[in-house]
Tab-separated table of C-alpha atoms in Angstrom:
chain	number	residue	atom	x	y	z
A	132	MET	CA	89.289	-66.260	34.637
A	133	ILE	CA	87.801	-63.886	32.136
A	134	ASN	CA	84.934	-64.463	29.730
A	135	VAL	CA	85.909	-64.278	26.155
A	136	LEU	CA	83.258	-63.543	23.670
A	137	TYR	CA	83.805	-63.703	20.081
A	138	PHE	CA	81.569	-62.209	17.352
A	139	ALA	CA	80.883	-62.555	13.632
A	140	TRP	CA	83.839	-63.937	11.605
A	141	VAL	CA	85.954	-63.977	14.551
A	142	ARG	CA	83.321	-66.160	16.389
A	143	GLU	CA	83.308	-68.484	13.009
A	144	ARG	CA	87.339	-68.869	12.862
A	145	ILE	CA	87.480	-69.734	16.319
A	146	GLY	CA	84.778	-71.828	16.115
A	147	LEU	CA	82.743	-70.629	19.537
A	148	PRO	CA	81.096	-67.550	20.661
A	149	LYS	CA	82.390	-67.462	24.129
A	150	GLU	CA	84.949	-69.413	26.466
A	151	THR	CA	86.272	-69.098	30.094
A	152	VAL	CA	89.860	-68.247	30.041
A	153	GLU	CA	92.771	-68.574	32.746
A	154	THR	CA	95.497	-65.929	32.250
A	155	SER	CA	98.260	-64.428	33.505
A	156	ALA	CA	98.096	-61.292	30.933
A	157	LYS	CA	97.932	-57.684	32.184
A	158	THR	CA	96.794	-56.502	28.799
A	159	VAL	CA	94.540	-57.240	26.152
A	160	ALA	CA	97.289	-57.585	23.925
A	161	GLY	CA	98.916	-60.211	26.271
A	162	LEU	CA	95.745	-61.851	26.211
A	163	VAL	CA	95.902	-61.839	22.364
A	164	SER	CA	99.368	-63.398	22.562
A	165	GLU	CA	98.418	-66.456	24.723
A	166	LEU	CA	95.022	-67.325	22.250
A	167	VAL	CA	97.537	-67.152	19.383
A	168	GLN	CA	99.653	-69.489	20.706
A	169	ARG	CA	96.846	-71.994	21.698
A	170	GLU	CA	96.147	-73.465	18.240
A	171	GLU	CA	96.079	-72.437	14.631
A	172	ARG	CA	92.274	-71.383	14.292
A	173	TYR	CA	93.299	-68.767	16.894
A	174	ALA	CA	96.427	-67.753	14.982
A	175	LEU	CA	94.198	-67.182	11.922
A	176	ALA	CA	91.294	-65.356	13.656
A	177	PHE	CA	94.165	-62.660	14.996
A	178	SER	CA	96.223	-62.771	12.207
A	179	ASP	CA	95.535	-59.253	11.038
A	180	VAL	CA	94.401	-57.392	14.428
A	181	SER	CA	94.125	-53.890	12.639
A	182	ALA	CA	90.953	-55.718	11.585
A	183	ILE	CA	89.995	-56.780	14.756
A	184	ARG	CA	87.850	-54.209	17.545
A	185	VAL	CA	87.975	-55.244	21.249
A	186	ALA	CA	85.632	-54.289	24.234
A	187	VAL	CA	86.412	-54.513	27.478
A	188	ASP	CA	83.788	-55.094	30.083
A	189	GLN	CA	81.464	-53.884	27.210
A	190	GLU	CA	83.353	-50.739	26.672
A	191	LEU	CA	85.537	-50.305	23.446
A	192	MET	CA	88.977	-50.391	24.282
A	193	ASP	CA	92.421	-50.481	22.604
A	194	PHE	CA	94.645	-53.302	22.821
A	195	ASP	CA	96.868	-51.821	25.594
A	196	ALA	CA	93.836	-51.862	28.072
A	197	SER	CA	94.259	-53.221	31.221
A	198	LEU	CA	92.696	-56.462	32.271
A	199	VAL	CA	92.927	-55.765	36.211
A	200	GLY	CA	89.697	-56.167	37.465
A	201	VAL	CA	88.176	-57.132	34.332
A	202	GLN	CA	85.447	-59.943	33.886
A	203	GLU	CA	84.672	-59.831	30.169
A	204	VAL	CA	86.559	-59.190	26.876
A	205	ALA	CA	85.040	-59.626	23.400
A	206	PHE	CA	86.665	-59.479	20.056
A	207	PHE	CA	84.962	-58.762	16.731
A	208	PRO	CA	85.292	-57.165	13.214
A	209	PRO	CA	84.544	-53.612	12.829
A	210	MET	CA	81.119	-53.149	13.539
A	211	THR	CA	78.196	-52.901	10.718
A	212	GLY	CA	75.325	-51.531	12.295
A	213	GLY	CA	72.736	-48.972	10.889
B	108	MET	CA	64.025	-41.046	25.041
B	109	ALA	CA	63.794	-44.596	24.312
B	110	VAL	CA	66.267	-47.390	23.060
B	111	ARG	CA	65.083	-50.533	21.600
B	112	VAL	CA	66.973	-53.643	20.510
B	113	GLN	CA	64.770	-56.087	18.923
B	114	SER	CA	64.230	-59.208	16.738
B	115	GLY	CA	60.756	-58.254	15.284
B	116	ASP	CA	59.785	-56.128	12.258
B	117	PHE	CA	58.306	-52.730	13.030
B	118	ASP	CA	56.736	-50.088	10.916
B	119	PRO	CA	58.354	-46.809	11.213
B	120	GLY	CA	55.572	-44.940	10.157
B	121	ALA	CA	53.832	-46.207	13.466
B	122	GLU	CA	57.053	-45.064	15.418
B	123	LEU	CA	56.952	-41.519	13.918
B	124	SER	CA	53.274	-41.248	14.532
B	125	SER	CA	53.773	-41.747	18.536
B	126	PHE	CA	57.050	-40.099	18.307
B	127	VAL	CA	55.251	-36.615	17.106
B	128	GLN	CA	52.812	-36.942	19.759
B	129	GLU	CA	55.154	-37.409	22.505
B	130	ALA	CA	57.454	-34.698	21.066
B	131	ALA	CA	54.372	-32.044	20.506
B	132	SER	CA	56.278	-28.981	21.800
B	133	ALA	CA	59.331	-29.649	19.455
B	134	GLY	CA	59.110	-27.877	16.242
B	135	ALA	CA	61.275	-29.887	14.048
B	136	VAL	CA	61.411	-33.652	13.926
B	137	VAL	CA	64.003	-36.063	11.724
B	138	THR	CA	63.905	-39.650	10.990
B	139	PHE	CA	66.354	-42.118	9.711
B	140	THR	CA	65.197	-45.730	8.233
B	141	GLY	CA	67.210	-48.054	7.215
B	142	LEU	CA	65.779	-50.859	4.943
B	143	VAL	CA	67.302	-54.494	3.430
B	144	ARG	CA	67.689	-53.782	0.070
B	145	ASP	CA	69.406	-56.049	-2.787
B	146	ILE	CA	72.144	-53.956	-4.184
B	147	ALA	CA	74.263	-56.832	-5.792
B	148	GLY	CA	71.386	-58.868	-6.695
B	149	GLY	CA	70.555	-62.464	-5.332
B	150	LEU	CA	70.374	-61.185	-1.298
B	151	GLN	CA	67.809	-63.871	0.196
B	152	TYR	CA	68.247	-62.033	3.795
B	153	LEU	CA	70.321	-60.302	6.165
B	154	GLU	CA	71.353	-62.037	9.370
B	155	ILE	CA	72.304	-59.336	12.179
B	156	GLU	CA	74.482	-60.591	14.994
B	157	HIS	CA	74.975	-58.317	18.195
B	158	TYR	CA	76.435	-58.435	21.506
B	159	PRO	CA	73.455	-58.277	24.028
B	160	ALA	CA	75.216	-57.412	27.044
B	161	MET	CA	76.782	-54.441	25.374
B	162	THR	CA	74.102	-53.205	22.915
B	163	GLN	CA	71.306	-51.646	25.047
B	164	SER	CA	74.148	-49.812	27.095
B	165	ALA	CA	75.886	-48.669	23.903
B	166	LEU	CA	72.909	-47.160	22.194
B	167	GLU	CA	71.699	-45.607	25.384
B	168	SER	CA	75.237	-43.721	25.899
B	169	LEU	CA	74.875	-42.784	22.331
B	170	GLU	CA	71.202	-41.517	22.828
B	171	ALA	CA	72.393	-39.658	26.081
B	172	THR	CA	75.393	-37.927	24.136
B	173	ALA	CA	72.962	-36.761	21.273
B	174	LEU	CA	70.563	-35.571	23.715
B	175	THR	CA	72.732	-33.336	25.582
B	176	LYS	CA	75.125	-32.154	22.827
B	177	TRP	CA	71.897	-31.065	20.782
B	178	LYS	CA	69.634	-30.112	23.491
B	179	LEU	CA	67.082	-32.748	21.838
B	180	GLN	CA	63.449	-32.750	23.185
B	181	SER	CA	63.130	-36.391	22.197
B	182	CYS	CA	65.247	-39.067	20.654
B	183	LEU	CA	64.614	-42.552	19.782
B	184	ILE	CA	66.811	-45.389	18.558
B	185	ILE	CA	65.225	-48.869	17.317
B	186	HIS	CA	67.949	-51.460	15.956
B	187	ARG	CA	66.874	-55.203	15.061
B	188	TYR	CA	69.028	-58.402	15.003
B	189	GLY	CA	68.396	-61.882	13.757
B	190	ARG	CA	67.147	-62.906	10.324
B	191	LEU	CA	65.868	-59.706	8.240
B	192	ASN	CA	63.744	-60.358	4.816
B	193	LEU	CA	64.059	-58.163	1.942
B	194	GLY	CA	62.260	-55.256	2.297
B	195	GLU	CA	61.976	-55.451	5.866
B	196	THR	CA	63.249	-52.444	8.219
B	197	ILE	CA	66.649	-52.983	9.914
B	198	MET	CA	66.762	-49.702	12.250
B	199	MET	CA	65.279	-46.169	12.858
B	200	VAL	CA	66.370	-43.096	14.630
B	201	ALA	CA	64.241	-40.206	15.442
B	202	THR	CA	64.987	-36.697	16.939
B	203	ALA	CA	62.933	-33.816	17.963
B	204	ALA	CA	64.555	-30.214	18.387
B	205	PRO	CA	63.141	-26.846	18.418
B	206	HIS	CA	64.997	-26.015	15.436
B	207	ARG	CA	65.826	-28.469	12.131
B	208	ALA	CA	69.450	-27.899	12.115
B	209	ALA	CA	69.900	-29.585	15.938
B	210	ALA	CA	67.343	-32.417	14.511
B	211	PHE	CA	69.321	-32.875	11.191
B	212	GLU	CA	72.585	-32.886	13.121
B	213	ALA	CA	71.704	-34.962	16.020
B	214	ALA	CA	70.103	-37.762	13.595
B	215	ASP	CA	73.159	-37.829	11.149
B	216	PHE	CA	75.400	-38.192	14.369
B	217	LEU	CA	73.328	-40.985	15.610
B	218	MET	CA	73.765	-42.644	12.303
B	219	ASP	CA	77.178	-42.556	12.125
B	220	ASN	CA	78.037	-43.673	15.351
B	221	LEU	CA	75.465	-46.757	14.958
B	222	LYS	CA	77.468	-47.689	11.679
B	223	SER	CA	81.134	-47.753	13.302
B	224	ARG	CA	80.428	-47.972	17.399
B	225	ALA	CA	77.372	-50.073	18.077
B	226	PRO	CA	77.958	-54.025	18.438
B	227	PHE	CA	76.089	-55.051	15.256
B	228	TRP	CA	77.426	-57.216	12.432
B	229	LYS	CA	75.608	-57.807	9.302
B	230	LYS	CA	75.837	-60.911	7.240
B	231	GLU	CA	74.104	-61.051	3.785
B	232	VAL	CA	72.996	-64.384	2.867
B	233	SER	CA	72.253	-65.490	-0.897
B	234	LYS	CA	71.813	-68.801	-2.307
B	235	ASN	CA	75.276	-69.654	-3.070
B	236	SER	CA	77.130	-67.574	-0.248
B	237	GLU	CA	77.260	-65.778	3.174
B	238	THR	CA	79.217	-62.801	3.499
B	239	TRP	CA	79.851	-60.666	6.328
B	240	VAL	CA	79.417	-57.065	5.455
B	241	GLN	CA	82.541	-54.827	5.572
B	242	SER	CA	82.855	-51.814	7.517
B	243	LYS	CA	83.418	-48.737	4.738
B	244	ASP	CA	86.452	-46.352	5.001
B	245	THR	CA	83.448	-43.706	4.213
B	246	ASP	CA	81.891	-44.972	7.750
B	247	LYS	CA	85.019	-44.004	9.313
B	248	ALA	CA	85.673	-40.722	7.801
B	249	ALA	CA	81.811	-39.840	8.404
B	250	LEU	CA	82.770	-40.529	12.294
B	251	ARG	CA	85.727	-38.406	12.156
B	252	ARG	CA	83.683	-35.451	11.532
B	253	TRP	CA	82.217	-35.532	14.887
B	254	LYS	CA	85.570	-35.234	16.884
B	255	PHE	CA	86.242	-31.798	15.797
B	256	LYS	CA	83.009	-30.490	17.103
C	203	MET	CA	57.237	-38.716	-6.663
C	204	ALA	CA	54.744	-36.903	-5.143
C	205	VAL	CA	53.993	-32.941	-4.039
C	206	ARG	CA	50.786	-32.289	-2.294
C	207	VAL	CA	49.670	-28.549	-1.480
C	208	GLN	CA	46.733	-28.793	1.108
C	209	SER	CA	44.811	-27.476	4.235
C	210	GLY	CA	43.797	-30.745	5.744
C	211	ASP	CA	46.322	-31.925	8.645
C	212	PHE	CA	47.819	-35.207	8.083
C	213	ASP	CA	49.780	-37.981	10.139
C	214	PRO	CA	53.628	-38.045	9.487
C	215	GLY	CA	53.520	-41.553	10.482
C	216	ALA	CA	51.170	-42.825	7.840
C	217	GLU	CA	52.914	-40.922	5.327
C	218	LEU	CA	55.943	-42.380	6.168
C	219	SER	CA	54.316	-46.143	6.312
C	220	SER	CA	53.427	-45.603	2.537
C	221	PHE	CA	56.416	-43.765	1.408
C	222	VAL	CA	58.713	-46.914	2.594
C	223	GLN	CA	56.691	-49.331	0.927
C	224	GLU	CA	56.701	-47.421	-2.146
C	225	ALA	CA	60.557	-46.778	-1.832
C	226	ALA	CA	61.306	-50.807	-0.889
C	227	SER	CA	64.137	-50.958	-3.057
C	228	ALA	CA	65.796	-48.149	-1.245
C	229	GLY	CA	68.086	-48.660	1.578
C	230	ALA	CA	67.857	-45.386	3.116
C	231	VAL	CA	65.144	-42.961	3.900
C	232	VAL	CA	65.084	-39.707	5.559
C	233	THR	CA	62.105	-37.518	6.733
C	234	PHE	CA	61.607	-33.985	8.132
C	235	THR	CA	58.777	-32.984	10.169
C	236	GLY	CA	57.654	-29.441	10.948
C	237	LEU	CA	55.135	-29.084	13.980
C	238	VAL	CA	53.335	-25.648	15.315
C	239	ARG	CA	55.052	-25.072	18.276
C	240	ASP	CA	54.660	-22.207	20.804
C	241	ILE	CA	58.292	-20.771	21.528
C	242	ALA	CA	57.177	-17.304	22.861
C	243	GLY	CA	54.263	-18.185	24.751
C	244	GLY	CA	50.736	-17.125	23.870
C	245	LEU	CA	50.422	-18.396	20.392
C	246	GLN	CA	46.965	-19.394	19.218
C	247	TYR	CA	47.213	-20.671	15.777
C	248	LEU	CA	49.408	-20.291	12.930
C	249	GLU	CA	47.821	-18.814	9.641
C	250	ILE	CA	49.848	-19.870	6.578
C	251	GLU	CA	49.226	-17.702	3.582
C	252	HIS	CA	50.588	-19.108	0.077
C	253	TYR	CA	50.630	-18.146	-3.803
C	254	PRO	CA	48.413	-20.837	-5.223
C	255	ALA	CA	49.387	-20.691	-8.756
C	256	MET	CA	52.943	-20.684	-7.967
C	257	THR	CA	53.202	-23.184	-5.147
C	258	GLN	CA	52.765	-26.460	-6.908
C	259	SER	CA	54.937	-25.547	-9.859
C	260	ALA	CA	57.710	-24.476	-7.511
C	261	LEU	CA	57.595	-27.486	-5.177
C	262	GLU	CA	57.691	-29.612	-8.250
C	263	SER	CA	60.814	-27.844	-9.675
C	264	LEU	CA	62.345	-28.279	-6.095
C	265	GLU	CA	61.359	-32.151	-5.937
C	266	ALA	CA	62.783	-32.646	-9.771
C	267	THR	CA	66.250	-30.733	-8.802
C	268	ALA	CA	66.634	-33.175	-5.657
C	269	LEU	CA	65.537	-36.221	-7.522
C	270	THR	CA	68.226	-35.769	-10.266
C	271	LYS	CA	70.804	-34.106	-8.179
C	272	TRP	CA	70.934	-36.931	-5.530
C	273	LYS	CA	69.593	-39.746	-7.670
C	274	LEU	CA	66.854	-40.324	-5.250
C	275	GLN	CA	64.640	-43.504	-5.774
C	276	SER	CA	61.802	-41.421	-4.346
C	277	CYS	CA	60.749	-38.094	-2.746
C	278	LEU	CA	57.781	-36.360	-1.069
C	279	ILE	CA	57.042	-32.861	-0.392
C	280	ILE	CA	53.769	-32.433	1.721
C	281	HIS	CA	52.860	-28.521	2.905
C	282	ARG	CA	49.966	-26.869	4.552
C	283	TYR	CA	48.429	-23.660	4.005
C	284	GLY	CA	45.584	-22.062	6.186
C	285	ARG	CA	44.979	-22.230	9.844
C	286	LEU	CA	47.233	-24.633	11.701
C	287	ASN	CA	46.689	-25.279	15.490
C	288	LEU	CA	49.116	-25.861	18.105
C	289	GLY	CA	50.859	-29.310	17.541
C	290	GLU	CA	49.471	-29.835	14.297
C	291	THR	CA	51.912	-30.840	11.289
C	292	ILE	CA	52.876	-28.058	8.954
C	293	MET	CA	54.804	-29.899	6.526
C	294	MET	CA	57.085	-32.767	5.754
C	295	VAL	CA	59.596	-34.084	3.414
C	296	ALA	CA	60.629	-37.596	2.697
C	297	THR	CA	63.543	-38.661	0.408
C	298	ALA	CA	64.780	-42.028	-0.247
C	299	ALA	CA	68.180	-43.015	-1.498
C	300	PRO	CA	70.606	-46.426	-1.898
C	301	HIS	CA	72.608	-44.464	0.922
C	302	ARG	CA	72.326	-42.296	3.759
C	303	ALA	CA	74.371	-39.699	2.870
C	304	ALA	CA	72.297	-38.659	-0.205
C	305	ALA	CA	68.995	-39.010	1.692
C	306	PHE	CA	70.345	-36.556	4.410
C	307	GLU	CA	71.724	-34.300	2.060
C	308	ALA	CA	68.377	-33.882	-0.059
C	309	ALA	CA	65.954	-33.947	2.696
C	310	ASP	CA	68.229	-30.887	4.159
C	311	PHE	CA	68.301	-29.340	0.959
C	312	LEU	CA	64.663	-29.328	0.449
C	313	MET	CA	64.046	-27.865	3.602
C	314	ASP	CA	66.380	-25.143	3.181
C	315	ASN	CA	64.512	-24.334	-0.280
C	316	LEU	CA	61.370	-24.760	1.347
C	317	LYS	CA	62.091	-21.812	3.647
C	318	SER	CA	63.627	-19.445	1.472
C	319	ARG	CA	62.171	-20.157	-2.103
C	320	ALA	CA	58.523	-22.038	-1.905
C	321	PRO	CA	55.744	-18.986	-1.561
C	322	PHE	CA	54.524	-19.670	1.999
C	323	TRP	CA	54.432	-16.928	4.404
C	324	LYS	CA	53.602	-17.837	7.969
C	325	LYS	CA	51.508	-15.544	10.574
C	326	GLU	CA	51.433	-16.018	14.325
C	327	VAL	CA	48.374	-15.412	15.787
C	328	SER	CA	48.078	-14.991	19.499
C	329	LYS	CA	45.305	-13.272	21.858
C	330	ASN	CA	46.518	-9.781	21.221
C	331	SER	CA	48.654	-9.652	18.156
C	332	GLU	CA	48.899	-10.958	14.621
C	333	THR	CA	52.911	-11.369	13.412
C	334	TRP	CA	54.035	-12.003	10.119
C	335	VAL	CA	57.082	-14.557	10.903
C	336	GLN	CA	60.377	-12.875	9.658
C	337	SER	CA	62.900	-14.930	7.289
C	338	LYS	CA	65.765	-15.505	9.498
C	339	ASP	CA	69.358	-14.505	8.202
C	340	THR	CA	70.502	-18.126	9.102
C	341	ASP	CA	68.029	-19.443	6.442
C	342	LYS	CA	69.502	-17.201	3.964
C	343	ALA	CA	73.134	-18.648	5.069
C	344	ALA	CA	71.561	-22.343	4.790
C	345	LEU	CA	70.377	-21.479	1.197
C	346	ARG	CA	73.814	-20.510	0.191
C	347	ARG	CA	75.166	-23.506	0.858
C	348	TRP	CA	73.860	-25.241	-2.117
C	349	LYS	CA	75.188	-22.685	-4.459
C	350	PHE	CA	78.675	-23.881	-4.016
C	351	LYS	CA	78.135	-27.349	-4.867
D	29	MET	CA	47.380	-5.209	-18.763
D	30	ILE	CA	49.126	-6.819	-15.986
D	31	ASN	CA	47.769	-8.913	-13.065
D	32	VAL	CA	49.301	-7.665	-9.911
D	33	LEU	CA	49.204	-10.061	-6.898
D	34	TYR	CA	50.194	-8.830	-3.393
D	35	PHE	CA	50.938	-11.349	-0.515
D	36	ALA	CA	51.265	-11.321	3.452
D	37	TRP	CA	52.066	-7.944	4.726
D	38	VAL	CA	52.437	-6.446	1.252
D	39	ARG	CA	48.578	-7.285	0.648
D	40	GLU	CA	47.898	-5.678	3.819
D	41	ARG	CA	49.696	-2.525	3.547
D	42	ILE	CA	48.298	-2.064	-0.026
D	43	GLY	CA	44.784	-3.401	1.167
D	44	LEU	CA	43.826	-5.920	-1.873
D	45	PRO	CA	45.171	-9.150	-2.774
D	46	LYS	CA	45.282	-8.411	-6.485
D	47	GLU	CA	44.339	-5.952	-9.171
D	48	THR	CA	44.694	-5.488	-12.951
D	49	VAL	CA	47.174	-2.786	-14.033
D	50	GLU	CA	47.569	-0.528	-17.167
D	51	THR	CA	51.251	0.036	-17.365
D	52	SER	CA	53.844	1.030	-19.839
D	53	ALA	CA	56.917	0.086	-17.626
D	54	LYS	CA	59.211	-2.192	-19.299
D	55	THR	CA	60.672	-3.639	-16.284
D	56	VAL	CA	59.561	-4.634	-12.635
D	57	ALA	CA	61.175	-1.624	-11.104
D	58	GLY	CA	59.575	0.452	-13.509
D	59	LEU	CA	56.051	-1.058	-12.521
D	60	VAL	CA	57.039	-0.555	-8.935
D	61	SER	CA	57.808	3.294	-9.748
D	62	GLU	CA	54.505	3.539	-11.242
D	63	LEU	CA	52.501	2.095	-8.187
D	64	VAL	CA	54.134	4.216	-5.936
D	65	GLN	CA	53.004	7.499	-7.324
D	66	ARG	CA	49.714	6.162	-6.850
D	67	GLU	CA	49.006	6.584	-3.362
D	68	GLU	CA	50.360	6.582	0.208
D	69	ARG	CA	49.730	2.893	0.683
D	70	TYR	CA	51.915	1.768	-2.210
D	71	ALA	CA	54.481	4.117	-1.310
D	72	LEU	CA	54.503	2.384	2.378
D	73	ALA	CA	54.380	-0.986	1.120
D	74	PHE	CA	57.442	-0.360	-1.312
D	75	SER	CA	59.254	1.685	0.872
D	76	ASP	CA	62.067	-0.861	1.292
D	77	VAL	CA	62.255	-2.816	-1.717
D	78	SER	CA	64.986	-4.706	-0.020
D	79	ALA	CA	62.058	-6.441	2.048
D	80	ILE	CA	60.197	-7.391	-1.007
D	81	ARG	CA	60.302	-10.430	-3.573
D	82	VAL	CA	59.044	-10.520	-6.803
D	83	ALA	CA	57.564	-13.358	-9.182
D	84	VAL	CA	56.919	-12.696	-12.621
D	85	ASP	CA	54.421	-15.372	-14.189
D	86	GLN	CA	55.087	-17.478	-10.906
D	87	GLU	CA	58.706	-17.656	-11.185
D	88	LEU	CA	61.124	-15.670	-8.519
D	89	MET	CA	62.986	-13.093	-10.417
D	90	ASP	CA	65.093	-9.856	-9.933
D	91	PHE	CA	63.590	-6.431	-10.041
D	92	ASP	CA	65.110	-5.660	-13.334
D	93	ALA	CA	63.187	-8.387	-14.835
D	94	SER	CA	61.617	-7.504	-18.390
D	95	LEU	CA	57.858	-7.134	-18.456
D	96	VAL	CA	57.586	-8.132	-22.153
D	97	GLY	CA	54.915	-10.636	-22.629
D	98	VAL	CA	54.240	-11.126	-18.768
D	99	GLN	CA	50.899	-12.161	-17.652
D	100	GLU	CA	51.328	-11.931	-14.053
D	101	VAL	CA	53.578	-10.132	-11.287
D	102	ALA	CA	53.461	-10.972	-7.673
D	103	PHE	CA	55.016	-8.813	-4.793
D	104	PHE	CA	55.375	-10.345	-1.178
D	105	PRO	CA	57.825	-10.404	1.814
D	106	PRO	CA	60.691	-13.096	2.045
D	107	MET	CA	59.267	-16.367	2.208
D	108	THR	CA	58.938	-18.147	5.133
D	109	GLY	CA	57.687	-21.826	4.616
D	110	GLY	CA	58.805	-24.882	5.940
């Protein structure tokens, strides 16, 4: 069980800010593959992963990051603070 | 040494006054203030989304890096979220060091990283549209500068 | 657009507050504040001499160059002379521009030129000695950066 | 007749902030030559001209600057503002 969070237009496309996901994926990339197979809105949100950033337990990571022991994964567009 | 993430507006001048008083032994203080401006015309307000569980720790880690790398005497980061009206303050950084080069460089470093590595997303809301601000290639290039150091 | 040469102390925070209000259409504001600090230990106060007939015009010409070169929306230079006590503000520059790179660069440019091309001379007064501050080679090197642009 | 001004340690070595000088020198360098021949304190102040900067009518200039039509010349050490 992993908490999955979405922000900005990723959140808008998927239509929710947060959900709990039952997954057997070993990596972030594996989790994304599972999500896009669920519904069209996920496929749409993740259609260009180069436009998406990921944080694993609140740390910026690459898509090949491991999900072992992980509690929270967040997907969002490149940040635009400052 | 302070990081503040808040929805309320603030006066960068009042922040600078307190910062200078606390950093009295530093010779050089640099600040950067970001303000909501209407570049394209028609902007009504800015909506900033953030990732609460990550924001504070991301900014604190950024501050810790700057403090160590430039031996700052003091450092301040304030960033707002929520609805921000035209002319209001978006964020501010302040750095205090014995010499001006360190204070300037550290402030520049904080800004580059705030733009590209702190979990904030800006949406521009005007009468007929809502647009997520896109990150700029210049921001990525700016960030890359710090990897060579 | 203001240049002030004065003997009285001032609050850089109050200056930033007014500056930001006037520069409301700018997105980016950078300030640099220089403070009297006691590096070596034993400093009682700083005495700054200047060349009154030249100072104002030298600073105005510096400001005009920065305004043009970086298309600043606004610019402020304040520099004190006379006796300055520990912890007091020596000088301040503020720049306002649409983007942060211009605001940072212009402030950096103003500082390098204030250090080496504005007619001020600092003397450090301690209990047993009075020492004219020497210009640093790093200041000259810093100044040279702007000739290549 | 030219007003000659001295600042910082140049002023202290020469012992006065300002004087009016009758000169036939054509350049700043010529004026300096005349001054150093006057008295020891001038020779001392100008012993290393590489340590001295000059402003002619309130503009920074080199030592070969012309004095034609000039009203004010100022000598001082490298500036230390900021």
